[in-house]
Amino acid sequence: MPSLPALPALAAGHGRAVLLDADGVISPLKPGMVARAVGATIPLAIHAPATLKRLGNPAIQLLDLLELFAFVHPAQSLAPTPAGFARALELPVPHSLESAAQALPEMAALLLNRLEAGKNTPANRDAAGLAARMGQAGWLWAPYVLHALGQPDARPDGMAMRLWKRLPKWEEVAPRPPPSSFAVAPAEARARLASLLGPAAEQRPAQADFCSAVTGAFAPREAEGSPQVVLAEAGTGTGKTMGYLAPASLWAERNKGAVWVSTYTRHLQRQIEQEASRLPPGTSVVLRKGRENYLCLLNFEDAMNAETRAIPLGLIARWAAASADGDLFGGDLPGWFAELYGQGLLASIADRRGECIHAACPHFSTCVIERVIRDARQADLVIANHALVMAQAVWGGLDDDNVPTRYVFD
């Protein structure tokens, strides 16, 4: 286990704080007393901006455990509180400021221990050079991270920031043939729903009835230009999402085609994606959003020129290499990242509407946006928002073979 020198720890509430000094002595403090009590030391804390705000923004530095977590566990999240950390790290949950302050050193040691255990994995191949580069820009965790990686004297490596060198290249795949038009019978949809929910699930007759009703939308068209439309409504708690995912997945499986599920917000997209995790193994589910939601590698490269951004961009480089889809604003980048470094940073490295140069971009072959687009072309279920679905329908209107034939608007 990497040696972690005795560090002070600071836990702040509303109107009061607790400081654990390097000798293990706990001192309750009023906000105005914190700067003098801390002195020249740098205490551990969770969510430095929020902690400092609660204390009246004293002129002190903090070792933010959120930064260490983002480096050690990229593309994972937790609640940015002592209790959230404890649950994520499977430690006893602190129930007071005193116990929270006492827990912070153990949390830091555990994260560094995990980093040490994985130092030889492919994911950490460039971690030392990246941490040294971030340390060059003033990252307070750099010496501890380098020690955990077994490379305390590692030199800063600007190449480690060039994440496009590590991202896999996407490949063009032949378009899928047009789907078949085999129907889904109500009884089949009910059986699929029952198998997805499992024998221990609560019996909800209304959900099964809803599932049967929506199968009409998956029947073959009786005439060109006359789609089968079903308007189905059910009360809150019925289980509508699984009610339509059951026949939708069955239709996609049987007809080798895609069903597009369209909803309004990112949050609803994620909810549907979570429900879709129950679908049979091998069912391909892809989340689609507008381009402005995703990391742009060219904008990231431009942002690297600013020394003041080296620390957050280093963490973004770690995240992007582990991310499922490169979604900056609703994917696996923790929501608190923007609270630490500002929403403007994320906006500056996201794709901006109308600016993409597509195939002329030097990073086109590793572009996360292009990868998601191609994944969606081969998917069984695509979960998108209404605006994108409507735009896709218009853009694909000149080629009927590329237009989805089954939609669910939720």
mmCIF file of C-alpha atoms in Angstrom:
data_model
loop_
_atom_site.group_PDB
_atom_site.id
_atom_site.type_symbol
_atom_site.label_atom_id
_atom_site.label_comp_id
_atom_site.label_asym_id
_atom_site.label_seq_id
_atom_site.Cartn_x
_atom_site.Cartn_y
_atom_site.Cartn_z
ATOM 1 C CA MET A 1 0.000 0.000 0.000
ATOM 2 C CA PRO A 2 1.481 3.427 -0.926
ATOM 3 C CA SER A 3 2.599 5.384 2.081
ATOM 4 C CA LEU A 4 0.453 8.424 2.669
ATOM 5 C CA PRO A 5 1.937 10.952 5.059
ATOM 6 C CA ALA A 6 -0.297 12.073 7.878
ATOM 7 C CA LEU A 7 -2.448 14.784 6.355
ATOM 8 C CA PRO A 8 -4.972 17.086 7.975
ATOM 9 C CA ALA A 9 -8.593 16.746 6.895
ATOM 10 C CA LEU A 10 -11.352 19.317 6.793
ATOM 11 C CA ALA A 11 -15.094 18.689 6.891
ATOM 12 C CA ALA A 12 -17.434 21.659 6.661
ATOM 13 C CA GLY A 13 -21.108 22.076 7.358
ATOM 14 C CA HIS A 14 -23.290 25.150 7.432
ATOM 15 C CA GLY A 15 -21.817 27.521 9.981
ATOM 16 C CA ARG A 16 -19.232 25.141 11.410
ATOM 17 C CA ALA A 17 -16.268 22.992 10.458
ATOM 18 C CA VAL A 18 -14.090 20.263 11.903
ATOM 19 C CA LEU A 19 -10.338 20.027 11.342
ATOM 20 C CA LEU A 20 -8.438 16.800 11.898
ATOM 21 C CA ASP A 21 -4.760 17.726 12.225
ATOM 22 C CA ALA A 22 -1.803 15.553 11.232
ATOM 23 C CA ASP A 23 -1.569 14.213 14.794
ATOM 24 C CA GLY A 24 -5.173 13.013 14.737
ATOM 25 C CA VAL A 25 -6.510 15.765 16.987
ATOM 26 C CA ILE A 26 -10.013 16.991 16.110
ATOM 27 C CA SER A 27 -10.837 20.675 16.496
ATOM 28 C CA PRO A 28 -14.308 22.172 15.954
ATOM 29 C CA LEU A 29 -14.027 25.525 14.224
ATOM 30 C CA LYS A 30 -16.136 28.468 13.225
ATOM 31 C CA PRO A 31 -15.744 29.479 9.566
ATOM 32 C CA GLY A 32 -13.678 32.561 10.413
ATOM 33 C CA MET A 33 -11.143 30.466 12.329
ATOM 34 C CA VAL A 34 -10.343 27.985 9.559
ATOM 35 C CA ALA A 35 -7.591 29.888 7.731
ATOM 36 C CA ARG A 36 -5.549 30.404 10.908
ATOM 37 C CA ALA A 37 -6.078 26.820 12.073
ATOM 38 C CA VAL A 38 -5.044 25.357 8.731
ATOM 39 C CA GLY A 39 -2.001 27.600 8.394
ATOM 40 C CA ALA A 40 0.403 26.429 5.709
ATOM 41 C CA THR A 41 -0.942 22.873 5.604
ATOM 42 C CA ILE A 42 -3.134 21.524 2.819
ATOM 43 C CA PRO A 43 -6.040 19.516 4.258
ATOM 44 C CA LEU A 44 -7.991 16.768 2.573
ATOM 45 C CA ALA A 45 -11.551 17.700 1.651
ATOM 46 C CA ILE A 46 -14.428 16.606 -0.546
ATOM 47 C CA HIS A 47 -15.687 19.084 -3.163
ATOM 48 C CA ALA A 48 -13.287 21.976 -2.562
ATOM 49 C CA PRO A 49 -15.479 24.723 -4.118
ATOM 50 C CA ALA A 50 -18.471 23.822 -1.937
ATOM 51 C CA THR A 51 -16.285 23.461 1.158
ATOM 52 C CA LEU A 52 -14.659 26.844 0.656
ATOM 53 C CA LYS A 53 -18.004 28.495 -0.013
ATOM 54 C CA ARG A 54 -19.418 27.172 3.259
ATOM 55 C CA LEU A 55 -16.402 28.601 5.074
ATOM 56 C CA GLY A 56 -16.635 32.051 3.511
ATOM 57 C CA ASN A 57 -13.945 31.381 0.881
ATOM 58 C CA PRO A 58 -10.817 31.505 3.067
ATOM 59 C CA ALA A 59 -7.455 31.728 1.270
ATOM 60 C CA ILE A 60 -6.452 28.090 1.755
ATOM 61 C CA GLN A 61 -5.648 25.176 -0.536
ATOM 62 C CA LEU A 62 -7.390 21.828 -0.327
ATOM 63 C CA LEU A 63 -6.567 18.327 -1.536
ATOM 64 C CA ASP A 64 -9.890 17.478 -3.145
ATOM 65 C CA LEU A 65 -10.698 13.778 -3.013
ATOM 66 C CA LEU A 66 -13.025 14.196 -5.991
ATOM 67 C CA GLU A 67 -10.003 14.940 -8.186
ATOM 68 C CA LEU A 68 -8.245 11.816 -6.970
ATOM 69 C CA PHE A 69 -11.373 9.725 -7.519
ATOM 70 C CA ALA A 70 -11.734 11.087 -11.076
ATOM 71 C CA PHE A 71 -8.141 10.055 -11.824
ATOM 72 C CA VAL A 72 -8.313 6.608 -10.214
ATOM 73 C CA HIS A 73 -11.841 5.723 -11.366
ATOM 74 C CA PRO A 74 -12.490 7.629 -14.612
ATOM 75 C CA ALA A 75 -16.013 7.432 -16.069
ATOM 76 C CA GLN A 76 -17.413 6.468 -12.662
ATOM 77 C CA SER A 77 -19.366 8.669 -10.315
ATOM 78 C CA LEU A 78 -20.451 8.982 -6.723
ATOM 79 C CA ALA A 79 -22.309 11.440 -4.547
ATOM 80 C CA PRO A 80 -19.815 14.246 -3.755
ATOM 81 C CA THR A 81 -20.214 13.950 0.012
ATOM 82 C CA PRO A 82 -18.438 12.001 2.764
ATOM 83 C CA ALA A 83 -21.392 9.598 2.910
ATOM 84 C CA GLY A 84 -21.346 9.173 -0.874
ATOM 85 C CA PHE A 85 -17.629 8.442 -0.823
ATOM 86 C CA ALA A 86 -18.027 5.940 1.977
ATOM 87 C CA ARG A 87 -20.768 4.049 0.137
ATOM 88 C CA ALA A 88 -18.808 3.996 -3.121
ATOM 89 C CA LEU A 89 -15.658 2.749 -1.382
ATOM 90 C CA GLU A 90 -17.591 0.337 0.858
ATOM 91 C CA LEU A 91 -16.495 2.031 4.066
ATOM 92 C CA PRO A 92 -18.559 2.840 7.168
ATOM 93 C CA VAL A 93 -20.784 5.840 6.478
ATOM 94 C CA PRO A 94 -19.881 8.860 8.652
ATOM 95 C CA HIS A 95 -22.825 10.516 10.381
ATOM 96 C CA SER A 96 -21.121 13.625 11.762
ATOM 97 C CA LEU A 97 -18.536 16.188 10.712
ATOM 98 C CA GLU A 98 -16.102 14.656 13.189
ATOM 99 C CA SER A 99 -16.432 11.151 11.772
ATOM 100 C CA ALA A 100 -16.315 12.561 8.223
ATOM 101 C CA ALA A 101 -12.993 14.308 8.887
ATOM 102 C CA GLN A 102 -11.595 11.121 10.418
ATOM 103 C CA ALA A 103 -12.685 9.098 7.367
ATOM 104 C CA LEU A 104 -11.019 11.261 4.706
ATOM 105 C CA PRO A 105 -7.433 9.969 5.178
ATOM 106 C CA GLU A 106 -8.659 6.370 4.934
ATOM 107 C CA MET A 107 -10.560 7.205 1.750
ATOM 108 C CA ALA A 108 -7.473 8.799 0.190
ATOM 109 C CA ALA A 109 -5.290 5.841 1.159
ATOM 110 C CA LEU A 110 -7.802 3.382 -0.294
ATOM 111 C CA LEU A 111 -7.940 5.201 -3.632
ATOM 112 C CA LEU A 112 -4.145 5.329 -3.867
ATOM 113 C CA ASN A 113 -4.004 1.657 -2.955
ATOM 114 C CA ARG A 114 -6.356 0.845 -5.834
ATOM 115 C CA LEU A 115 -4.214 2.899 -8.188
ATOM 116 C CA GLU A 116 -1.106 1.024 -7.058
ATOM 117 C CA ALA A 117 -2.848 -2.321 -7.570
ATOM 118 C CA GLY A 118 -3.704 -1.389 -11.161
ATOM 119 C CA LYS A 119 -0.511 0.432 -12.085
ATOM 120 C CA ASN A 120 0.508 -2.173 -14.677
ATOM 121 C CA THR A 121 -2.848 -2.362 -16.448
ATOM 122 C CA PRO A 122 -3.229 -0.971 -19.994
ATOM 123 C CA ALA A 123 -5.509 1.786 -18.669
ATOM 124 C CA ASN A 124 -2.618 3.178 -16.612
ATOM 125 C CA ARG A 125 0.092 2.843 -19.225
ATOM 126 C CA ASP A 126 0.430 6.625 -19.619
ATOM 127 C CA ALA A 127 -0.868 7.555 -16.162
ATOM 128 C CA ALA A 128 2.502 8.545 -14.683
ATOM 129 C CA GLY A 129 3.448 10.860 -17.536
ATOM 130 C CA LEU A 130 -0.009 12.413 -17.432
ATOM 131 C CA ALA A 131 0.073 12.900 -13.655
ATOM 132 C CA ALA A 132 3.526 14.481 -13.915
ATOM 133 C CA ARG A 133 2.212 16.835 -16.599
ATOM 134 C CA MET A 134 -0.697 17.773 -14.346
ATOM 135 C CA GLY A 135 1.748 18.214 -11.468
ATOM 136 C CA GLN A 136 3.758 20.593 -13.612
ATOM 137 C CA ALA A 137 0.587 22.700 -13.795
ATOM 138 C CA GLY A 138 0.177 22.595 -10.015
ATOM 139 C CA TRP A 139 -1.913 19.495 -9.366
ATOM 140 C CA LEU A 140 -1.569 18.835 -5.650
ATOM 141 C CA TRP A 141 -2.251 15.113 -5.962
ATOM 142 C CA ALA A 142 0.587 14.518 -8.449
ATOM 143 C CA PRO A 143 3.323 13.390 -5.994
ATOM 144 C CA TYR A 144 0.970 10.977 -4.228
ATOM 145 C CA VAL A 145 -0.297 9.553 -7.515
ATOM 146 C CA LEU A 146 3.220 9.140 -8.922
ATOM 147 C CA HIS A 147 4.312 7.353 -5.752
ATOM 148 C CA ALA A 148 1.336 4.995 -6.017
ATOM 149 C CA LEU A 149 2.243 4.277 -9.638
ATOM 150 C CA GLY A 150 5.800 3.436 -8.583
ATOM 151 C CA GLN A 151 7.260 6.271 -10.666
ATOM 152 C CA PRO A 152 7.924 9.175 -8.277
ATOM 153 C CA ASP A 153 10.441 10.712 -10.686
ATOM 154 C CA ALA A 154 8.344 10.400 -13.852
ATOM 155 C CA ARG A 155 8.799 13.243 -16.305
ATOM 156 C CA PRO A 156 5.849 15.244 -17.642
ATOM 157 C CA ASP A 157 4.609 13.699 -20.866
ATOM 158 C CA GLY A 158 2.605 15.994 -23.099
ATOM 159 C CA MET A 159 1.884 13.047 -25.392
ATOM 160 C CA ALA A 160 -0.141 11.440 -22.605
ATOM 161 C CA MET A 161 -2.651 14.263 -22.967
ATOM 162 C CA ARG A 162 -3.192 13.445 -26.637
ATOM 163 C CA LEU A 163 -6.036 11.075 -26.012
ATOM 164 C CA TRP A 164 -6.832 10.642 -29.705
ATOM 165 C CA LYS A 165 -3.672 8.533 -29.906
ATOM 166 C CA ARG A 166 -5.213 6.028 -27.489
ATOM 167 C CA LEU A 167 -8.833 5.976 -28.631
ATOM 168 C CA PRO A 168 -9.799 3.089 -30.918
ATOM 169 C CA LYS A 169 -10.518 3.865 -34.539
ATOM 170 C CA TRP A 170 -14.002 3.210 -35.794
ATOM 171 C CA GLU A 171 -14.519 1.291 -39.006
ATOM 172 C CA GLU A 172 -17.093 1.614 -41.730
ATOM 173 C CA VAL A 173 -19.497 -1.318 -41.797
ATOM 174 C CA ALA A 174 -21.765 -2.301 -44.655
ATOM 175 C CA PRO A 175 -25.310 -0.938 -44.185
ATOM 176 C CA ARG A 176 -27.853 -3.350 -42.813
ATOM 177 C CA PRO A 177 -30.340 -4.668 -45.354
ATOM 178 C CA PRO A 178 -33.907 -3.383 -45.031
ATOM 179 C CA PRO A 179 -35.698 -5.066 -42.119
ATOM 180 C CA SER A 180 -38.394 -7.666 -42.554
ATOM 181 C CA SER A 181 -41.992 -6.966 -41.536
ATOM 182 C CA PHE A 182 -42.976 -9.898 -39.364
ATOM 183 C CA ALA A 183 -45.608 -8.960 -36.803
ATOM 184 C CA VAL A 184 -45.418 -9.347 -33.036
ATOM 185 C CA ALA A 185 -48.461 -11.056 -31.541
ATOM 186 C CA PRO A 186 -49.876 -9.752 -28.242
ATOM 187 C CA ALA A 187 -49.294 -13.121 -26.567
ATOM 188 C CA GLU A 188 -45.664 -13.097 -27.688
ATOM 189 C CA ALA A 189 -45.183 -9.588 -26.324
ATOM 190 C CA ARG A 190 -46.670 -10.613 -22.974
ATOM 191 C CA ALA A 191 -44.361 -13.625 -22.833
ATOM 192 C CA ARG A 192 -41.319 -11.457 -23.599
ATOM 193 C CA LEU A 193 -42.385 -8.970 -20.913
ATOM 194 C CA ALA A 194 -42.745 -11.745 -18.344
ATOM 195 C CA SER A 195 -39.307 -13.154 -19.177
ATOM 196 C CA LEU A 196 -37.690 -9.707 -18.911
ATOM 197 C CA LEU A 197 -39.277 -8.941 -15.556
ATOM 198 C CA GLY A 198 -38.573 -12.351 -14.051
ATOM 199 C CA PRO A 199 -40.717 -14.587 -11.847
ATOM 200 C CA ALA A 200 -40.205 -12.453 -8.726
ATOM 201 C CA ALA A 201 -41.622 -9.295 -10.325
ATOM 202 C CA GLU A 202 -44.813 -7.708 -9.059
ATOM 203 C CA GLN A 203 -47.842 -8.774 -11.079
ATOM 204 C CA ARG A 204 -49.175 -5.714 -12.906
ATOM 205 C CA PRO A 205 -52.060 -6.626 -15.225
ATOM 206 C CA ALA A 206 -52.245 -3.059 -16.560
ATOM 207 C CA GLN A 207 -48.638 -3.310 -17.742
ATOM 208 C CA ALA A 208 -49.321 -6.550 -19.584
ATOM 209 C CA ASP A 209 -52.445 -5.023 -21.168
ATOM 210 C CA PHE A 210 -50.420 -1.990 -22.249
ATOM 211 C CA CYS A 211 -47.772 -4.300 -23.720
ATOM 212 C CA SER A 212 -50.428 -6.139 -25.737
ATOM 213 C CA ALA A 213 -51.983 -2.918 -26.971
ATOM 214 C CA VAL A 214 -48.797 -1.420 -28.395
ATOM 215 C CA THR A 215 -48.010 -4.485 -30.517
ATOM 216 C CA GLY A 216 -50.303 -3.020 -33.152
ATOM 217 C CA ALA A 217 -47.602 -0.464 -33.957
ATOM 218 C CA PHE A 218 -45.280 -3.300 -34.965
ATOM 219 C CA ALA A 219 -47.680 -4.849 -37.469
ATOM 220 C CA PRO A 220 -46.794 -4.676 -41.195
ATOM 221 C CA ARG A 221 -48.031 -1.658 -43.118
ATOM 222 C CA GLU A 222 -51.098 -2.351 -45.193
ATOM 223 C CA ALA A 223 -50.234 0.310 -47.771
ATOM 224 C CA GLU A 224 -47.206 2.414 -48.716
ATOM 225 C CA GLY A 225 -47.143 5.633 -46.738
ATOM 226 C CA SER A 226 -49.676 4.362 -44.201
ATOM 227 C CA PRO A 227 -47.788 3.431 -41.028
ATOM 228 C CA GLN A 228 -49.386 1.553 -38.177
ATOM 229 C CA VAL A 229 -49.968 4.051 -35.365
ATOM 230 C CA VAL A 230 -50.985 3.272 -31.797
ATOM 231 C CA LEU A 231 -51.675 6.003 -29.251
ATOM 232 C CA ALA A 232 -51.415 4.306 -25.860
ATOM 233 C CA GLU A 233 -51.833 5.916 -22.466
ATOM 234 C CA ALA A 234 -51.409 4.493 -18.975
ATOM 235 C CA GLY A 235 -51.114 5.881 -15.494
ATOM 236 C CA THR A 236 -47.943 6.599 -13.556
ATOM 237 C CA GLY A 237 -46.444 3.422 -12.146
ATOM 238 C CA THR A 238 -47.906 1.150 -14.797
ATOM 239 C CA GLY A 239 -44.502 0.248 -16.192
ATOM 240 C CA LYS A 240 -44.946 1.736 -19.636
ATOM 241 C CA THR A 241 -41.259 1.660 -20.563
ATOM 242 C CA MET A 242 -40.910 -2.099 -20.225
ATOM 243 C CA GLY A 243 -44.388 -2.368 -21.698
ATOM 244 C CA TYR A 244 -43.174 -1.069 -25.052
ATOM 245 C CA LEU A 245 -39.562 -2.299 -24.850
ATOM 246 C CA ALA A 246 -40.760 -5.902 -24.736
ATOM 247 C CA PRO A 247 -42.505 -5.878 -28.158
ATOM 248 C CA ALA A 248 -39.919 -3.453 -29.579
ATOM 249 C CA SER A 249 -37.024 -5.769 -28.738
ATOM 250 C CA LEU A 250 -38.935 -8.749 -30.074
ATOM 251 C CA TRP A 251 -39.647 -6.954 -33.354
ATOM 252 C CA ALA A 252 -35.991 -5.865 -33.732
ATOM 253 C CA GLU A 253 -34.780 -9.396 -33.036
ATOM 254 C CA ARG A 254 -37.221 -11.006 -35.444
ATOM 255 C CA ASN A 255 -36.885 -8.527 -38.302
ATOM 256 C CA LYS A 256 -33.184 -7.591 -38.031
ATOM 257 C CA GLY A 257 -34.041 -3.918 -37.857
ATOM 258 C CA ALA A 258 -33.836 -1.005 -35.455
ATOM 259 C CA VAL A 259 -36.525 0.518 -33.286
ATOM 260 C CA TRP A 260 -35.949 4.159 -32.402
ATOM 261 C CA VAL A 261 -37.260 5.283 -29.015
ATOM 262 C CA SER A 262 -37.704 9.041 -28.874
ATOM 263 C CA THR A 263 -38.083 10.998 -25.661
ATOM 264 C CA TYR A 264 -37.713 14.584 -24.508
ATOM 265 C CA THR A 265 -34.840 14.964 -22.043
ATOM 266 C CA ARG A 266 -31.404 13.463 -21.384
ATOM 267 C CA HIS A 267 -32.630 12.252 -18.024
ATOM 268 C CA LEU A 268 -35.471 10.305 -19.631
ATOM 269 C CA GLN A 269 -33.040 8.843 -22.154
ATOM 270 C CA ARG A 270 -30.901 7.515 -19.307
ATOM 271 C CA GLN A 271 -33.957 6.099 -17.558
ATOM 272 C CA ILE A 272 -34.960 4.211 -20.696
ATOM 273 C CA GLU A 273 -31.381 2.995 -21.148
ATOM 274 C CA GLN A 274 -31.398 1.620 -17.596
ATOM 275 C CA GLU A 275 -34.649 -0.220 -18.269
ATOM 276 C CA ALA A 276 -33.212 -1.535 -21.536
ATOM 277 C CA SER A 277 -30.411 -3.216 -19.574
ATOM 278 C CA ARG A 278 -32.967 -5.970 -18.861
ATOM 279 C CA LEU A 279 -33.217 -6.895 -22.535
ATOM 280 C CA PRO A 280 -31.770 -10.239 -23.658
ATOM 281 C CA PRO A 281 -27.969 -10.500 -23.931
ATOM 282 C CA GLY A 282 -26.770 -9.473 -27.347
ATOM 283 C CA THR A 283 -29.402 -6.765 -27.806
ATOM 284 C CA SER A 284 -27.529 -3.704 -29.055
ATOM 285 C CA VAL A 285 -28.720 -0.485 -27.396
ATOM 286 C CA VAL A 286 -27.251 2.894 -28.380
ATOM 287 C CA LEU A 287 -27.956 6.332 -26.940
ATOM 288 C CA ARG A 288 -28.012 9.118 -29.532
ATOM 289 C CA LYS A 289 -27.871 12.838 -28.803
ATOM 290 C CA GLY A 290 -27.063 15.994 -30.697
ATOM 291 C CA ARG A 291 -23.401 16.533 -31.597
ATOM 292 C CA GLU A 292 -23.058 19.393 -29.120
ATOM 293 C CA ASN A 293 -23.315 16.903 -26.248
ATOM 294 C CA TYR A 294 -20.097 15.098 -27.145
ATOM 295 C CA LEU A 295 -16.387 15.691 -26.719
ATOM 296 C CA CYS A 296 -14.732 17.173 -29.817
ATOM 297 C CA LEU A 297 -11.124 16.010 -30.087
ATOM 298 C CA LEU A 298 -10.130 19.006 -32.204
ATOM 299 C CA ASN A 299 -11.517 21.458 -29.646
ATOM 300 C CA PHE A 300 -9.784 19.447 -26.916
ATOM 301 C CA GLU A 301 -6.492 19.771 -28.775
ATOM 302 C CA ASP A 302 -6.976 23.539 -29.056
ATOM 303 C CA ALA A 303 -7.729 23.777 -25.325
ATOM 304 C CA MET A 304 -4.445 22.033 -24.492
ATOM 305 C CA ASN A 305 -2.600 25.249 -25.338
ATOM 306 C CA ALA A 306 -3.838 26.869 -22.105
ATOM 307 C CA GLU A 307 -1.552 25.911 -19.200
ATOM 308 C CA THR A 308 -4.260 26.816 -16.694
ATOM 309 C CA ARG A 309 -6.438 24.019 -18.069
ATOM 310 C CA ALA A 310 -3.862 21.234 -17.889
ATOM 311 C CA ILE A 311 -5.302 19.748 -14.681
ATOM 312 C CA PRO A 312 -8.953 19.397 -15.739
ATOM 313 C CA LEU A 313 -7.943 18.390 -19.267
ATOM 314 C CA GLY A 314 -5.748 15.664 -17.805
ATOM 315 C CA LEU A 315 -8.768 14.309 -15.951
ATOM 316 C CA ILE A 316 -10.842 14.601 -19.139
ATOM 317 C CA ALA A 317 -8.170 12.601 -20.972
ATOM 318 C CA ARG A 318 -8.477 9.868 -18.350
ATOM 319 C CA TRP A 319 -12.275 9.968 -18.591
ATOM 320 C CA ALA A 320 -12.429 9.916 -22.396
ATOM 321 C CA ALA A 321 -10.263 6.797 -22.587
ATOM 322 C CA ALA A 322 -12.711 4.983 -20.279
ATOM 323 C CA SER A 323 -15.998 6.575 -21.373
ATOM 324 C CA ALA A 324 -18.695 4.506 -23.025
ATOM 325 C CA ASP A 325 -19.656 7.242 -25.486
ATOM 326 C CA GLY A 326 -17.801 10.533 -24.864
ATOM 327 C CA ASP A 327 -20.976 12.299 -23.718
ATOM 328 C CA LEU A 328 -19.944 15.333 -21.644
ATOM 329 C CA PHE A 329 -23.340 16.435 -20.379
ATOM 330 C CA GLY A 330 -25.363 13.387 -19.448
ATOM 331 C CA GLY A 331 -23.147 10.379 -19.819
ATOM 332 C CA ASP A 332 -20.533 8.901 -17.518
ATOM 333 C CA LEU A 333 -18.664 12.138 -16.782
ATOM 334 C CA PRO A 334 -19.632 12.922 -13.165
ATOM 335 C CA GLY A 335 -22.013 15.841 -12.839
ATOM 336 C CA TRP A 336 -19.785 17.415 -10.188
ATOM 337 C CA PHE A 337 -16.915 17.760 -12.667
ATOM 338 C CA ALA A 338 -18.433 20.990 -14.005
ATOM 339 C CA GLU A 339 -18.829 22.231 -10.427
ATOM 340 C CA LEU A 340 -15.091 21.806 -9.869
ATOM 341 C CA TYR A 341 -13.854 23.346 -13.111
ATOM 342 C CA GLY A 342 -16.744 25.293 -14.615
ATOM 343 C CA GLN A 343 -19.358 24.606 -17.249
ATOM 344 C CA GLY A 344 -17.419 26.838 -19.638
ATOM 345 C CA LEU A 345 -14.573 24.343 -19.813
ATOM 346 C CA LEU A 346 -16.886 21.561 -20.947
ATOM 347 C CA ALA A 347 -18.629 23.828 -23.443
ATOM 348 C CA SER A 348 -15.257 24.769 -24.949
ATOM 349 C CA ILE A 349 -14.272 21.158 -25.665
ATOM 350 C CA ALA A 350 -17.681 19.974 -26.864
ATOM 351 C CA ASP A 351 -18.636 19.933 -30.519
ATOM 352 C CA ARG A 352 -20.268 23.177 -31.591
ATOM 353 C CA ARG A 353 -23.094 23.193 -34.068
ATOM 354 C CA GLY A 354 -21.976 24.081 -37.571
ATOM 355 C CA GLU A 355 -18.239 24.005 -36.788
ATOM 356 C CA CYS A 356 -17.434 20.326 -37.386
ATOM 357 C CA ILE A 357 -15.237 19.792 -40.452
ATOM 358 C CA HIS A 358 -16.032 16.057 -40.554
ATOM 359 C CA ALA A 359 -13.628 14.072 -42.770
ATOM 360 C CA ALA A 360 -11.215 17.021 -42.973
ATOM 361 C CA CYS A 361 -10.555 16.730 -39.230
ATOM 362 C CA PRO A 362 -7.238 15.051 -38.341
ATOM 363 C CA HIS A 363 -9.061 13.126 -35.592
ATOM 364 C CA PHE A 364 -11.967 11.952 -37.748
ATOM 365 C CA SER A 365 -11.048 8.267 -37.506
ATOM 366 C CA THR A 366 -11.164 8.335 -33.683
ATOM 367 C CA CYS A 367 -14.043 10.827 -33.342
ATOM 368 C CA VAL A 368 -16.398 9.728 -30.573
ATOM 369 C CA ILE A 369 -19.368 11.319 -32.345
ATOM 370 C CA GLU A 370 -18.772 9.439 -35.580
ATOM 371 C CA ARG A 371 -18.376 6.218 -33.597
ATOM 372 C CA VAL A 372 -21.763 6.677 -31.905
ATOM 373 C CA ILE A 373 -23.399 7.431 -35.257
ATOM 374 C CA ARG A 374 -22.019 4.218 -36.748
ATOM 375 C CA ASP A 375 -22.924 2.183 -33.697
ATOM 376 C CA ALA A 376 -26.505 3.426 -34.017
ATOM 377 C CA ARG A 377 -26.671 2.222 -37.624
ATOM 378 C CA GLN A 378 -26.086 -1.334 -36.426
ATOM 379 C CA ALA A 379 -28.147 -1.146 -33.225
ATOM 380 C CA ASP A 380 -31.351 -2.970 -32.364
ATOM 381 C CA LEU A 381 -32.608 -0.149 -30.161
ATOM 382 C CA VAL A 382 -31.671 3.528 -30.499
ATOM 383 C CA ILE A 383 -32.693 5.899 -27.705
ATOM 384 C CA ALA A 384 -32.730 9.500 -28.879
ATOM 385 C CA ASN A 385 -34.404 12.828 -28.215
ATOM 386 C CA HIS A 386 -37.290 14.217 -30.239
ATOM 387 C CA ALA A 387 -35.238 16.920 -31.993
ATOM 388 C CA LEU A 388 -32.620 14.466 -33.228
ATOM 389 C CA VAL A 389 -35.227 11.935 -34.339
ATOM 390 C CA MET A 390 -37.061 14.541 -36.396
ATOM 391 C CA ALA A 391 -33.816 15.804 -37.914
ATOM 392 C CA GLN A 392 -32.692 12.266 -38.749
ATOM 393 C CA ALA A 393 -36.032 11.565 -40.430
ATOM 394 C CA VAL A 394 -35.593 14.619 -42.642
ATOM 395 C CA TRP A 395 -31.928 13.948 -43.468
ATOM 396 C CA GLY A 396 -32.630 10.322 -44.311
ATOM 397 C CA GLY A 397 -35.736 11.090 -46.297
ATOM 398 C CA LEU A 398 -33.966 10.790 -49.645
ATOM 399 C CA ASP A 399 -32.901 7.207 -48.925
ATOM 400 C CA ASP A 400 -35.762 5.057 -47.688
ATOM 401 C CA ASP A 401 -33.407 2.158 -46.931
ATOM 402 C CA ASN A 402 -31.749 4.183 -44.144
ATOM 403 C CA VAL A 403 -34.905 5.475 -42.479
ATOM 404 C CA PRO A 404 -36.074 3.525 -39.409
ATOM 405 C CA THR A 405 -39.457 1.930 -39.908
ATOM 406 C CA ARG A 406 -40.492 1.654 -36.247
ATOM 407 C CA TYR A 407 -40.576 4.491 -33.724
ATOM 408 C CA VAL A 408 -41.754 4.790 -30.147
ATOM 409 C CA PHE A 409 -42.432 8.337 -28.928
ATOM 410 C CA ASP A 410 -42.411 8.415 -25.152
#
